[in-house]
XYZ file of C-alpha atoms in Angstrom:
340
model
C 0.000 0.000 0.000
C 2.869 2.408 0.739
C 4.181 1.921 -2.791
C 0.708 2.297 -4.255
C 0.086 5.541 -2.373
C 3.473 6.923 -3.403
C 2.907 6.102 -7.075
C -0.602 7.559 -6.973
C 0.704 10.765 -5.381
C 3.395 11.127 -8.040
C 0.796 10.486 -10.753
C -1.332 13.350 -9.397
C 1.652 15.671 -8.932
C 2.470 15.224 -12.605
C -0.960 16.490 -13.710
C -0.625 20.299 -13.503
C -3.530 21.880 -11.622
C -2.770 25.454 -10.665
C -5.730 27.423 -9.346
C -8.360 27.966 -12.083
C -6.655 25.231 -14.160
C -7.938 22.124 -12.370
C -10.233 20.704 -15.067
C -7.697 18.191 -16.404
C -6.945 16.827 -12.946
C -10.653 16.682 -12.056
C -11.309 14.629 -15.185
C -8.338 12.377 -14.412
C -9.519 11.749 -10.830
C -13.049 10.984 -12.040
C -11.671 8.545 -14.647
C -9.422 6.736 -12.155
C -12.253 6.315 -9.658
C -14.869 5.310 -12.224
C -12.469 2.829 -13.853
C -11.851 1.293 -10.428
C -15.568 0.684 -9.886
C -16.446 3.680 -7.719
C -19.706 5.575 -8.087
C -18.730 9.014 -9.403
C -20.674 12.256 -9.799
C -19.160 15.140 -11.735
C -20.884 18.120 -10.143
C -19.648 20.853 -12.461
C -16.953 23.489 -11.944
C -14.307 20.734 -11.618
C -16.011 19.275 -8.514
C -16.035 15.477 -8.244
C -17.863 13.365 -5.651
C -17.125 9.634 -5.331
C -18.141 6.761 -3.074
C -18.106 2.967 -3.133
C -21.098 1.813 -5.199
C -24.378 1.422 -3.378
C -23.275 3.248 -0.238
C -24.493 6.393 1.531
C -21.459 7.326 3.636
C -21.846 9.285 6.853
C -18.310 10.675 6.617
C -17.040 12.867 3.793
C -13.344 13.179 3.019
C -12.592 16.470 1.266
C -9.572 17.728 -0.630
C -8.730 20.538 -3.021
C -7.359 19.852 -6.476
C -5.428 23.075 -6.997
C -1.852 24.037 -6.212
C 0.000 27.318 -5.967
C 1.990 28.329 -9.091
C 4.890 26.083 -10.079
C 8.424 26.873 -8.924
C 10.341 24.576 -11.284
C 9.002 21.652 -9.212
C 6.968 19.726 -11.774
C 7.288 16.919 -12.870
C 7.814 15.321 -9.508
C 10.050 12.477 -8.403
C 10.022 9.563 -6.012
C 12.668 8.155 -3.695
C 12.567 5.584 -0.930
C 11.131 7.954 1.666
C 9.357 10.843 -0.047
C 7.364 11.978 -3.042
C 8.728 15.288 -4.313
C 7.018 17.912 -6.440
C 4.421 20.650 -6.690
C 1.484 19.954 -4.391
C 2.915 16.714 -2.970
C 2.206 17.864 0.579
C -0.556 20.410 -0.125
C -2.406 18.277 -0.981
C -1.993 15.665 -3.691
C -0.734 13.103 -1.198
C -4.061 13.478 0.597
C -5.951 13.124 -2.693
C -4.075 9.864 -3.303
C -5.153 8.575 0.127
C -8.771 9.527 -0.618
C -8.702 7.752 -3.986
C -7.179 4.548 -2.614
C -9.640 4.408 0.282
C -12.641 4.691 -2.044
C -11.174 2.186 -4.516
C -10.569 -0.169 -1.590
C -14.236 0.004 -0.610
C -13.870 2.076 2.576
C -17.290 3.605 3.352
C -16.429 7.216 2.660
C -17.643 9.888 0.360
C -14.737 11.722 -1.270
C -15.151 15.285 -2.519
C -12.534 16.847 -4.790
C -12.904 20.572 -5.504
C -10.925 23.470 -7.063
C -9.677 26.983 -6.170
C -8.899 26.560 -2.479
C -5.583 28.410 -2.821
C -7.365 31.591 -3.969
C -9.258 34.185 -1.894
C -12.488 32.837 -0.431
C -14.474 35.094 -2.782
C -13.539 32.633 -5.559
C -14.550 29.540 -3.597
C -15.999 26.642 -5.575
C -17.033 24.898 -2.359
C -19.535 27.530 -1.185
C -21.681 27.421 -4.368
C -21.571 23.627 -4.193
C -22.823 23.614 -0.605
C -25.434 26.268 -1.412
C -27.049 23.944 -3.926
C -26.953 21.013 -1.450
C -24.873 18.848 -3.753
C -23.240 16.950 -0.879
C -24.465 15.475 2.386
C -22.657 14.008 5.386
C -22.776 13.750 9.157
C -19.102 14.671 9.513
C -16.317 16.028 7.281
C -12.595 15.293 7.380
C -10.828 18.068 5.483
C -7.522 16.505 4.475
C -5.339 19.579 4.743
C -1.687 19.109 5.768
C -1.549 18.380 9.526
C 1.526 16.126 9.914
C -0.822 13.287 10.784
C -2.352 15.146 13.731
C -5.952 16.222 14.102
C -6.188 20.009 13.788
C -9.448 21.377 15.133
C -11.187 24.545 13.990
C -9.326 27.190 12.046
C -8.502 30.870 12.319
C -10.363 33.467 10.300
C -8.542 35.398 7.587
C -8.924 39.091 6.750
C -7.122 40.788 3.886
C -7.142 44.580 3.786
C -5.604 47.517 1.937
C -4.162 50.252 4.176
C -3.679 53.533 2.310
C -1.641 56.444 3.668
C -1.915 59.853 2.039
C 0.287 62.919 2.138
C 1.198 65.793 -0.190
C 3.727 65.434 -3.007
C 6.628 67.818 -3.450
C 10.299 68.174 -4.370
C 12.663 65.922 -2.429
C 15.090 68.838 -2.049
C 12.430 70.616 0.051
C 10.685 67.836 2.000
C 9.404 70.334 4.583
C 7.099 71.703 1.881
C 5.471 68.283 1.393
C 3.979 65.492 3.510
C 5.646 62.125 2.961
C 3.091 59.307 2.708
C 5.822 56.661 3.041
C 6.933 58.173 6.343
C 3.356 58.061 7.582
C 3.104 54.462 6.439
C 6.372 53.532 8.153
C 5.075 54.878 11.467
C 1.796 52.983 11.063
C 3.481 49.743 10.022
C 5.956 49.960 12.913
C 3.096 50.483 15.374
C 1.236 47.453 13.993
C 4.384 45.329 14.152
C 4.733 46.213 17.827
C 1.307 44.771 18.688
C 1.962 41.500 20.528
C 0.543 38.220 19.300
C -2.695 37.589 21.174
C -3.241 34.005 22.431
C -6.923 33.082 22.569
C -8.112 29.905 24.282
C -11.150 28.354 22.653
C -12.568 25.014 23.830
C -9.263 24.083 25.428
C -7.075 24.964 22.432
C -4.924 28.074 22.069
C -5.158 29.992 18.808
C -3.021 33.051 18.058
C -4.358 36.306 16.632
C -1.786 38.166 14.570
C -1.794 41.051 12.082
C 0.975 41.437 9.512
C 1.849 43.814 6.701
C 2.569 41.575 3.712
C 3.151 44.056 0.862
C 3.899 47.767 0.549
C 4.326 50.149 -2.357
C 4.727 53.886 -2.857
C 6.635 56.574 -4.676
C 7.023 57.530 -8.320
C 10.571 58.923 -8.650
C 13.752 59.493 -6.658
C 13.228 63.254 -6.521
C 9.522 63.293 -5.588
C 8.115 63.140 -2.077
C 5.276 60.599 -2.440
C 1.705 61.515 -1.641
C 0.387 57.914 -1.514
C 1.701 54.721 0.058
C -0.321 51.492 0.080
C 0.206 48.486 2.331
C -1.479 45.079 2.307
C -2.499 43.772 5.737
C -3.371 40.213 6.746
C -5.162 39.453 10.028
C -5.691 35.956 11.416
C -8.342 35.809 14.134
C -9.438 33.111 16.532
C -12.711 31.188 16.674
C -15.195 33.030 18.823
C -14.924 36.326 16.934
C -17.502 37.034 14.244
C -16.186 38.422 10.954
C -17.607 41.855 11.860
C -15.946 41.769 15.277
C -12.667 40.777 13.668
C -12.906 43.652 11.167
C -13.510 46.083 14.033
C -10.512 44.652 15.896
C -8.260 45.122 12.867
C -9.428 48.708 12.402
C -8.508 49.411 16.026
C -4.992 48.101 15.307
C -4.577 50.287 12.213
C -5.212 53.914 13.200
C -4.252 56.509 10.640
C -4.628 56.029 6.941
C -7.633 54.420 5.280
C -8.295 50.723 5.855
C -10.380 48.860 3.258
C -11.349 45.248 4.008
C -11.041 43.299 0.754
C -11.720 39.793 2.072
C -12.983 38.276 5.309
C -13.156 34.482 5.580
C -14.651 33.428 8.900
C -13.067 31.168 11.475
C -14.344 27.663 12.181
C -15.620 26.258 15.477
C -13.795 23.440 17.203
C -15.775 20.242 16.525
C -14.014 18.040 19.062
C -17.194 17.277 20.979
C -18.680 15.456 17.970
C -18.712 11.664 18.520
C -17.118 11.031 15.130
C -14.267 13.415 15.961
C -13.662 11.444 19.133
C -13.764 8.167 17.185
C -11.230 9.492 14.668
C -8.876 10.595 17.449
C -9.176 7.198 19.114
C -8.719 5.289 15.834
C -5.261 6.760 15.315
C -4.400 7.829 18.872
C -4.032 11.246 17.255
C -2.467 14.292 18.812
C -4.869 17.257 18.768
C -3.856 20.837 17.984
C -5.532 24.079 16.878
C -5.431 24.884 13.153
C -3.378 28.081 13.000
C -4.426 28.757 9.421
C -7.638 29.152 7.453
C -9.050 26.010 5.839
C -12.377 25.048 4.220
C -13.583 23.575 7.527
C -14.911 27.123 8.006
C -17.023 26.853 4.854
C -18.323 23.428 5.840
C -19.182 24.748 9.317
C -21.054 27.687 7.795
C -23.420 25.171 6.175
C -23.842 23.063 9.290
C -21.261 20.327 8.671
C -19.044 19.483 11.676
C -15.521 19.305 10.260
C -11.923 18.748 11.356
C -8.556 18.802 9.599
C -6.520 15.599 9.247
C -4.067 14.810 6.473
C -0.686 13.305 5.625
C 0.954 16.493 4.372
C 3.159 18.789 6.427
C 2.252 22.483 6.887
C 5.980 23.271 6.826
C 6.241 21.751 3.316
C 3.302 23.616 1.798
C 4.083 26.051 -1.035
C 7.829 25.353 -0.982
C 9.993 25.030 -4.066
C 11.323 21.737 -2.675
C 7.898 20.525 -1.526
C 7.584 16.854 -0.630
C 5.522 14.430 1.444
C 6.697 11.465 3.498
C 5.517 8.115 2.186
C 5.234 6.934 5.789
C 2.751 9.760 6.424
C 0.654 8.688 3.433
C 0.490 5.160 4.818
C -0.286 6.437 8.337
C -3.241 8.514 7.089
C -4.561 5.569 5.083
C -4.313 3.205 8.067
C -5.938 5.672 10.481
C -8.862 6.268 8.144
C -9.238 2.525 7.527
C -9.410 2.000 11.281
C -11.849 4.898 11.679
C -14.112 3.345 9.056
C -14.338 0.062 10.939
């Protein structure tokens, strides 16, 4: 099985599927599953739902088809311990586990969907859930977790922070107002805000705001009148999106803050009996998910969901991305045990 999972992962890595370009991989996954005897529904927009024939599974395994842009890391490769290549860890190794479980008759539904690596405004999962195309008692989102169970997820705000001044000649800066200087003071103040630990249902999440991009100026001899920074804010479960937006505004005085995206956090579903069964099946360590994942979208539509997958968060989006074959086998064995 380890060899089979490794070969399947490499096969998927070698089908390019950058965000918005997942159709070929979706068709390939549907073909592999259908050829292996699974019941397959192609739900449109590169969404594929599969299950063993004649079953109505209570548990849905979910995984996204897309990857970040390539960094000279496709095609992939295989050695005795790892599968290397674009998306190996995030999350084609998980897709391979999902495929092999369904082909092996494990009583799971398996949902494959696109565009997870893009802003939530481009989600393919939300429209799918809006039209009630899937059903389940419990969802395992197979994001990279190093084989642990990661509960909940932090919310994710993206914002544009604009500082304005008055342009002028750089030889006479006192006759102008430097927008970059204003931005530097604001950015430094935000950077000085300590990380805020928030305990939620026994797990500690961390709220943090970061400036991720900044631009300003038009020439070496012109005092700039505009400087624009991009801000990212990760907030803990327990805050509503509106409360989180208000919190970010309080951290960014001065300038003009425009919220451009606000993906909500997800509740911790550890009290669900199936979450407890999954933990027991693999004797899994439990940790908070210090990132945003689609468990938030599933939760929005009433599906209890947790994160569990073979990939490593530290490997995601790297040029030298890889996944341990032992982790692939571990995830497969845990989910086999959970099913029985």
